[in-house]
């Protein structure tokens, strides 16, 4: 699952930023230990901590700014503080917000919260999350910040018809032809982990174009906060068609495999969420994802072409971008473009490299990245950014070289695309002192 992108519980948290929940009813009897443990595990899969914790802030106290195309929202305080957090929410209140998009008091939650995914969660799992929050999360008194969405997106009444169009009326679909692992994987992907919130494209009204594997749009790739959330369907070049179930499980558990190494928002997802999934659930997710047909009709496998390697080995830099590659990239990714497996990922045949949307690659070259920090690896690896030393055209040439070498057949990257991302990310140019 190469990539944010970003992050698994993010959209639930975005919505809570707009509708502060007053949460837990004090004085209720303690929940059973096994229910709390189950809720703790589900919270890991949902990656609540990643979005509900601002940089340098108290865990789960909210305040993380999240930029959207229509304004800024802030994750909310979900600690069991009585005044600013979840201190007065009953289980019914909590369930209504999580699965129906309606906060305590009747306020509608914005669809930035993936309640269209959480609607497929079982009541028992929602109750387990609630029990964990009551038991394990330390109360923190911290007021929630107000959102700033432009009109008409600031009009909550519009969410009533939006829900009519987008809120599913059924749980995760059972498929009699599939086994128990497939069904469990479908539940994790569609509901708890809400992978579609990032990896499924959205329509004009910001609803996901597909909610399960029956739609050709489901998990076919999307753009989220300036990153390209990659295609998770079975396409052989830009999707997961060349990955085995073991490859997928390894990537989600460690952030690396023979095909790719995590970076950007996906590193956060792996570090704070998927690395903690059980082996059984990792296999279930891989089983489900590998069952999804390709969305782009790619059937021919990647075929390596050694001509770029020969050019680099001979010291010929007549192709635009080749000299920059030899200077900045070749020491790690080699003249072969094959890198070093599980450390420096291959560029040849990498789905992220040949993604039709080069946004993630542009971000990576401009500002660098770090692999997921996981318990299974002794260290993480940092890739430096080169926006400070390479001009927009140089970066465009370098990315075009990478996307067109070793058998890659992706479209060129333009100077304008690099300049746009540089401005959005605030990366200084080489001329800036």
Coordinates of C-alpha atoms in Angstrom, one line a residue:
X1 CA 0.0 0.0 0.0
X2 CA 2.4 2.7 -1.1
X3 CA 1.1 5.6 0.6
X4 CA -1.3 9.2 2.6
X5 CA -1.7 9.1 2.3
X6 CA -2.3 10.4 5.0
X7 CA -3.2 8.2 8.0
X8 CA -6.1 6.3 9.1
X9 CA -8.6 7.9 11.5
X10 CA -8.0 11.4 10.1
X11 CA -11.4 12.2 8.7
X12 CA -13.3 11.2 11.8
X13 CA -11.0 13.6 13.7
X14 CA -11.5 16.4 11.1
X15 CA -15.2 16.3 11.7
X16 CA -14.9 16.2 15.5
X17 CA -12.9 19.4 15.2
X18 CA -16.1 21.0 13.9
X19 CA -18.4 19.4 16.5
X20 CA -16.7 19.1 19.9
X21 CA -18.0 16.0 21.6
X22 CA -18.5 16.1 25.4
X23 CA -18.1 12.4 25.7
X24 CA -17.9 10.0 28.6
X25 CA -20.5 9.7 31.3
X26 CA -18.6 9.5 34.6
X27 CA -19.7 7.2 37.3
X28 CA -20.6 4.4 34.9
X29 CA -19.4 0.9 35.8
X30 CA -15.9 0.0 34.5
X31 CA -15.8 -1.9 31.2
X32 CA -14.5 -5.5 31.1
X33 CA -10.8 -5.8 30.5
X34 CA -11.2 -7.7 27.3
X35 CA -13.5 -5.0 25.9
X36 CA -11.0 -2.3 26.7
X37 CA -8.2 -4.3 25.1
X38 CA -10.3 -4.7 22.0
X39 CA -11.0 -1.0 21.9
X40 CA -7.3 -0.2 22.3
X41 CA -6.5 -2.5 19.3
X42 CA -9.3 -0.9 17.2
X43 CA -8.0 2.6 18.0
X44 CA -4.6 1.5 16.7
X45 CA -6.1 0.4 13.4
X46 CA -8.1 3.6 13.2
X47 CA -5.0 5.6 14.0
X48 CA -6.8 8.0 16.3
X49 CA -3.6 9.3 17.9
X50 CA -2.1 10.5 14.6
X51 CA -4.8 13.1 14.1
X52 CA -6.0 13.8 17.6
X53 CA -2.5 14.8 18.8
X54 CA -1.0 18.1 17.7
X55 CA 2.8 18.4 17.4
X56 CA 4.1 18.8 20.9
X57 CA 0.6 18.5 22.4
X58 CA -1.0 16.1 24.9
X59 CA -2.1 12.8 23.4
X60 CA -5.7 12.9 22.1
X61 CA -6.2 16.5 23.1
X62 CA -6.7 17.6 19.5
X63 CA -5.6 20.9 18.0
X64 CA -3.9 19.5 14.9
X65 CA -4.5 21.7 11.9
X66 CA -5.7 19.9 8.8
X67 CA -5.9 21.7 5.5
X68 CA -8.7 20.9 3.1
X69 CA -9.7 22.4 -0.3
X70 CA -12.4 24.4 1.4
X71 CA -10.7 25.6 4.5
X72 CA -9.0 24.5 7.7
X73 CA -10.3 22.2 10.4
X74 CA -8.7 21.2 13.7
X75 CA -8.8 17.8 15.3
X76 CA -10.8 17.9 18.6
X77 CA -10.1 16.9 22.2
X78 CA -11.2 13.4 22.7
X79 CA -9.8 12.9 26.1
X80 CA -12.4 12.3 28.9
X81 CA -12.3 15.9 30.1
X82 CA -15.8 16.9 31.2
X83 CA -15.8 20.4 29.8
X84 CA -13.6 20.3 26.7
X85 CA -13.4 16.6 25.7
X86 CA -15.6 13.5 25.9
X87 CA -16.6 13.9 29.5
X88 CA -20.4 13.8 29.0
X89 CA -20.9 11.6 26.0
X90 CA -23.0 8.5 26.5
X91 CA -22.4 5.4 24.4
X92 CA -25.4 6.2 22.3
X93 CA -24.1 9.7 21.7
X94 CA -20.8 8.4 20.7
X95 CA -22.3 5.8 18.4
X96 CA -24.5 8.3 16.8
X97 CA -21.6 10.5 16.0
X98 CA -19.3 7.8 14.8
X99 CA -21.7 5.9 12.6
X100 CA -24.3 8.5 11.7
X101 CA -22.4 11.7 11.5
X102 CA -24.5 13.5 14.2
X103 CA -22.9 15.0 17.3
X104 CA -24.4 15.3 20.7
X105 CA -27.1 17.9 20.6
X106 CA -28.0 17.2 17.0
X107 CA -25.2 19.1 15.2
X108 CA -24.3 17.5 11.9
X109 CA -20.7 16.5 11.4
X110 CA -19.0 17.4 8.2
X111 CA -18.2 14.5 5.7
X112 CA -14.6 15.1 6.4
X113 CA -15.3 12.6 9.1
X114 CA -15.6 9.2 7.4
X115 CA -18.8 8.3 9.1
X116 CA -19.8 6.8 5.7
X117 CA -17.1 4.2 6.5
X118 CA -17.7 3.9 10.2
X119 CA -21.4 3.3 9.4
X120 CA -20.2 -0.2 8.5
X121 CA -18.7 -0.8 11.9
X122 CA -20.5 -3.1 14.4
X123 CA -22.1 -1.6 17.4
X124 CA -19.9 -3.9 19.5
X125 CA -16.7 -2.4 18.0
X126 CA -17.9 1.1 18.6
X127 CA -18.7 0.2 22.2
X128 CA -15.2 -1.2 22.6
X129 CA -13.7 2.1 21.3
X130 CA -15.8 4.0 23.8
X131 CA -14.8 1.7 26.7
X132 CA -11.1 2.2 25.8
X133 CA -11.4 6.0 25.7
X134 CA -13.1 6.0 29.1
X135 CA -10.5 3.8 30.6
X136 CA -7.1 4.5 29.0
X137 CA -7.1 8.1 27.8
X138 CA -5.9 10.7 30.3
X139 CA -8.2 13.7 30.6
X140 CA -6.8 17.0 29.3
X141 CA -8.5 20.3 29.6
X142 CA -8.0 22.0 26.2
X143 CA -10.6 23.9 24.3
X144 CA -11.3 23.0 20.7
X145 CA -10.5 25.4 17.9
X146 CA -13.1 26.6 15.5
X147 CA -13.0 25.6 11.9
X148 CA -12.8 28.1 9.0
X149 CA -14.6 26.7 6.0
X150 CA -15.7 29.0 3.1
X151 CA -19.3 29.4 2.1
X152 CA -21.4 27.4 1.3
X153 CA -19.4 24.5 2.9
X154 CA -19.9 26.2 6.3
X155 CA -23.7 25.6 6.0
X156 CA -24.4 22.4 8.0
X157 CA -28.0 22.0 6.9
X158 CA -26.6 20.9 3.5
X159 CA -25.3 17.8 5.2
X160 CA -28.9 16.4 5.4
X161 CA -29.3 15.9 1.7
X162 CA -25.6 14.9 1.4
X163 CA -26.2 12.1 3.8
X164 CA -29.2 10.9 1.8
X165 CA -26.8 10.5 -1.2
X166 CA -23.7 9.2 0.5
X167 CA -24.5 7.4 3.8
X168 CA -24.6 3.6 3.2
X169 CA -27.6 1.7 4.4
X170 CA -25.9 -1.6 4.8
X171 CA -22.9 -3.2 6.6
X172 CA -19.9 -4.6 4.8
X173 CA -21.2 -6.9 2.0
X174 CA -20.9 -10.6 2.6
X175 CA -19.7 -12.7 -0.3
X176 CA -20.5 -16.3 -0.2
X177 CA -17.7 -17.1 -2.7
X178 CA -15.1 -15.7 -0.3
X179 CA -13.7 -17.0 2.9
X180 CA -13.5 -15.7 6.4
X181 CA -10.2 -13.9 5.8
X182 CA -11.6 -12.0 2.9
X183 CA -14.6 -10.9 4.9
X184 CA -12.4 -9.7 7.8
X185 CA -10.2 -7.9 5.4
X186 CA -13.1 -6.2 3.8
X187 CA -14.4 -5.0 7.2
X188 CA -11.0 -3.6 8.2
X189 CA -10.4 -1.8 4.8
X190 CA -13.9 -0.5 4.3
X191 CA -14.9 0.4 7.9
X192 CA -12.3 0.6 10.7
X193 CA -9.3 1.6 8.6
X194 CA -11.4 3.5 6.1
X195 CA -8.8 3.2 3.4
X196 CA -11.2 4.6 0.9
X197 CA -11.2 8.0 2.6
X198 CA -7.8 8.6 1.1
X199 CA -7.4 6.1 -1.8
X200 CA -10.8 6.5 -3.4
X201 CA -11.5 9.6 -5.6
X202 CA -14.3 11.9 -4.7
X203 CA -16.9 13.6 -6.7
X204 CA -18.0 17.2 -7.0
X205 CA -19.8 17.1 -3.6
X206 CA -16.8 15.3 -1.9
X207 CA -18.5 12.0 -1.6
X208 CA -16.4 8.9 -2.3
X209 CA -17.1 7.6 -5.8
X210 CA -17.2 4.0 -4.7
X211 CA -17.7 2.3 -1.3
X212 CA -16.6 -1.3 -2.0
X213 CA -15.0 -3.6 -4.5
X214 CA -18.0 -3.6 -6.8
X215 CA -17.1 0.0 -8.0
X216 CA -14.3 0.5 -10.4
X217 CA -13.5 3.7 -8.5
X218 CA -13.0 2.1 -5.1
X219 CA -9.3 2.4 -4.0
X220 CA -8.3 3.5 -7.5
X221 CA -6.2 6.4 -6.2
X222 CA -6.9 10.0 -5.3
X223 CA -5.2 13.2 -4.2
X224 CA -5.2 14.1 -0.5
X225 CA -3.7 17.3 0.8
X226 CA -1.2 17.6 -2.1
X227 CA -0.2 13.9 -2.0
X228 CA -1.2 11.2 -4.5
X229 CA -2.8 8.4 -2.5
X230 CA -1.9 5.5 -4.8
X231 CA -4.0 2.9 -6.6
X232 CA -4.6 -0.1 -4.4
X233 CA -6.4 -2.2 -7.0
X234 CA -4.9 -5.1 -9.0
X235 CA -3.4 -3.0 -11.8
X236 CA 0.0 -4.5 -12.7
X237 CA 2.0 -1.2 -13.1
X238 CA 0.4 1.5 -11.0
X239 CA -1.4 -0.8 -8.6
X240 CA -0.7 -3.8 -6.4
X241 CA -0.9 -6.4 -9.2
X242 CA 2.9 -7.2 -8.9
X243 CA 2.7 -7.5 -5.1
X244 CA 2.0 -10.8 -3.3
X245 CA -0.1 -11.1 -0.1
X246 CA 3.2 -11.6 1.8
X247 CA 4.5 -8.3 0.2
X248 CA 1.5 -6.4 1.3
X249 CA 1.6 -7.8 4.9
X250 CA 5.3 -7.0 5.1
X251 CA 4.8 -3.5 3.9
X252 CA 2.0 -2.7 6.4
X253 CA 4.0 -4.3 9.2
X254 CA 7.4 -2.8 8.6
X255 CA 7.0 0.0 6.0
X256 CA 9.2 -1.7 3.5
X257 CA 9.4 -4.7 1.2
X258 CA 11.1 -5.7 -2.1
X259 CA 9.0 -3.3 -4.1
X260 CA 8.8 -0.1 -2.0
X261 CA 9.7 1.8 1.1
X262 CA 7.2 4.0 2.9
X263 CA 7.5 7.8 2.9
X264 CA 5.3 10.8 3.6
X265 CA 1.9 10.3 5.3
X266 CA 2.0 6.5 4.8
X267 CA 5.1 6.3 7.1
X268 CA 2.9 7.9 9.8
X269 CA 0.1 5.4 9.1
X270 CA 2.5 2.5 9.4
X271 CA 4.4 3.8 12.4
X272 CA 1.3 4.6 14.5
X273 CA -1.2 2.1 13.2
X274 CA -0.6 -0.8 10.8
X275 CA 2.6 -2.1 12.4
X276 CA 0.5 -3.1 15.4
X277 CA -2.0 -5.2 13.4
X278 CA -2.1 -8.9 14.2
X279 CA -0.6 -11.3 11.7
X280 CA -4.1 -12.6 11.1
X281 CA -5.5 -9.2 10.3
X282 CA -2.5 -8.3 8.1
X283 CA -3.2 -11.5 6.1
X284 CA -6.9 -10.6 5.9
X285 CA -6.3 -7.1 4.6
X286 CA -3.9 -8.5 2.0
X287 CA -6.4 -11.2 1.0
X288 CA -9.1 -8.6 0.4
X289 CA -6.9 -6.1 -1.4
X290 CA -5.5 -8.8 -3.7
X291 CA -9.0 -9.8 -4.7
X292 CA -9.8 -6.4 -6.2
X293 CA -9.6 -6.2 -9.9
X294 CA -7.5 -3.5 -11.6
X295 CA -9.2 -0.2 -12.1
X296 CA -7.1 1.0 -15.1
X297 CA -7.0 -2.1 -17.2
X298 CA -3.3 -2.7 -16.9
X299 CA -2.6 -6.4 -17.7
X300 CA 1.0 -6.5 -19.0
X301 CA 3.7 -6.8 -16.3
X302 CA 6.6 -4.4 -15.9
X303 CA 9.5 -5.1 -18.2
X304 CA 12.9 -3.8 -17.2
X305 CA 15.0 -1.9 -19.8
X306 CA 18.7 -1.6 -19.1
X307 CA 19.4 1.3 -21.6
X308 CA 19.3 4.0 -18.8
X309 CA 21.7 2.0 -16.7
X310 CA 24.1 1.6 -19.6
X311 CA 23.9 5.4 -20.2
X312 CA 24.7 6.2 -16.6
X313 CA 27.5 3.6 -16.3
X314 CA 29.2 5.2 -19.3
X315 CA 29.0 8.6 -17.8
X316 CA 26.7 9.9 -20.6
X317 CA 24.4 12.7 -19.3
X318 CA 22.9 13.9 -22.6
X319 CA 19.4 13.1 -21.4
X320 CA 17.9 16.0 -19.3
X321 CA 17.9 15.0 -15.7
X322 CA 20.5 12.2 -16.0
X323 CA 23.3 14.3 -14.5
X324 CA 21.1 15.3 -11.5
X325 CA 20.2 11.6 -11.1
X326 CA 23.8 10.6 -11.0
X327 CA 24.7 13.3 -8.5
X328 CA 21.8 13.1 -6.1
X329 CA 20.1 9.7 -6.5
X330 CA 22.4 7.1 -7.9
X331 CA 24.5 6.5 -4.7
X332 CA 21.3 5.0 -3.1
X333 CA 19.1 3.9 -6.0
X334 CA 22.0 2.7 -8.3
X335 CA 22.5 3.2 -12.0
X336 CA 20.1 0.2 -12.3
X337 CA 17.3 2.0 -10.6
X338 CA 16.8 -1.1 -8.5
X339 CA 18.0 0.4 -5.2
X340 CA 18.7 -1.8 -2.2
X341 CA 15.6 -3.8 -1.2
X342 CA 14.0 -2.8 2.1
X343 CA 16.3 0.2 2.5
X344 CA 16.4 2.3 -0.6
X345 CA 13.4 1.3 -2.8
X346 CA 13.6 0.5 -6.4
X347 CA 12.6 3.2 -8.8
X348 CA 12.2 0.8 -11.7
X349 CA 8.6 -0.4 -11.8
X350 CA 7.7 1.3 -8.6
X351 CA 3.9 2.0 -8.6
X352 CA 4.4 5.4 -7.0
X353 CA 7.1 6.4 -9.5
X354 CA 4.7 5.6 -12.5
X355 CA 1.6 7.0 -10.9
X356 CA -0.3 9.2 -13.3
X357 CA -0.3 11.9 -10.6
X358 CA 3.4 12.7 -9.7
X359 CA 2.5 14.9 -6.7
X360 CA 4.0 12.5 -4.1
X361 CA 7.3 12.3 -6.1
X362 CA 7.4 16.1 -6.4
X363 CA 6.9 16.5 -2.6
X364 CA 9.5 13.9 -1.9
X365 CA 12.2 15.6 -4.1
X366 CA 11.4 19.0 -2.7
X367 CA 11.3 18.3 1.0
X368 CA 12.6 14.8 1.6
X369 CA 11.0 12.0 3.6
X370 CA 11.6 9.5 6.4
X371 CA 10.7 5.8 6.5
X372 CA 8.2 4.5 9.1
X373 CA 9.6 4.2 12.6
X374 CA 8.7 0.6 13.5
X375 CA 9.6 -1.8 16.3
X376 CA 10.8 -4.4 13.7
X377 CA 13.6 -2.2 12.3
X378 CA 16.7 -0.9 14.2
X379 CA 16.5 2.5 12.5
X380 CA 14.6 4.6 10.0
X381 CA 16.1 6.1 6.9
X382 CA 15.9 9.7 5.8
X383 CA 15.9 10.9 2.3
X384 CA 17.0 14.5 2.0
X385 CA 15.0 17.0 0.0
X386 CA 16.6 18.9 -2.8
X387 CA 14.3 21.9 -3.2
X388 CA 16.9 24.1 -1.5
X389 CA 19.6 23.3 -4.2
X390 CA 17.8 22.4 -7.4
X391 CA 15.6 24.8 -9.4
X392 CA 12.1 23.9 -10.5
X393 CA 13.2 23.0 -14.0
X394 CA 16.1 20.9 -12.7
X395 CA 13.7 19.0 -10.5
X396 CA 11.2 18.5 -13.3
X397 CA 14.0 17.1 -15.5
X398 CA 15.2 14.8 -12.8
X399 CA 11.7 13.4 -12.1
X400 CA 11.0 13.1 -15.8
X401 CA 14.2 11.1 -16.2
X402 CA 13.2 8.7 -13.3
X403 CA 9.6 8.3 -14.7
X404 CA 10.9 7.5 -18.2
X405 CA 13.9 5.2 -17.4
X406 CA 14.5 1.4 -16.8
X407 CA 11.2 0.5 -18.4
X408 CA 9.1 3.1 -16.7
X409 CA 6.6 4.7 -19.1
X410 CA 5.1 7.6 -17.1
X411 CA 4.4 11.1 -18.3
X412 CA 6.9 13.9 -17.9
X413 CA 6.8 16.3 -15.0
X414 CA 6.5 20.0 -15.8
X415 CA 8.3 22.9 -14.3
X416 CA 4.9 24.4 -13.4
X417 CA 3.9 21.4 -11.4
X418 CA 7.0 21.6 -9.3
X419 CA 6.7 25.3 -8.8
X420 CA 3.1 24.9 -7.7
X421 CA 4.0 22.3 -5.1
X422 CA 7.0 24.4 -3.9
X423 CA 4.7 27.3 -3.2
X424 CA 2.1 25.1 -1.4
X425 CA 4.8 23.5 0.8
X426 CA 6.7 26.7 1.5
X427 CA 10.0 25.2 0.3
X428 CA 12.6 27.9 -0.4
X429 CA 14.2 28.2 -3.8
X430 CA 18.0 28.0 -4.3
X431 CA 18.1 31.7 -4.8
X432 CA 16.6 32.4 -1.4
X433 CA 19.2 33.3 1.2

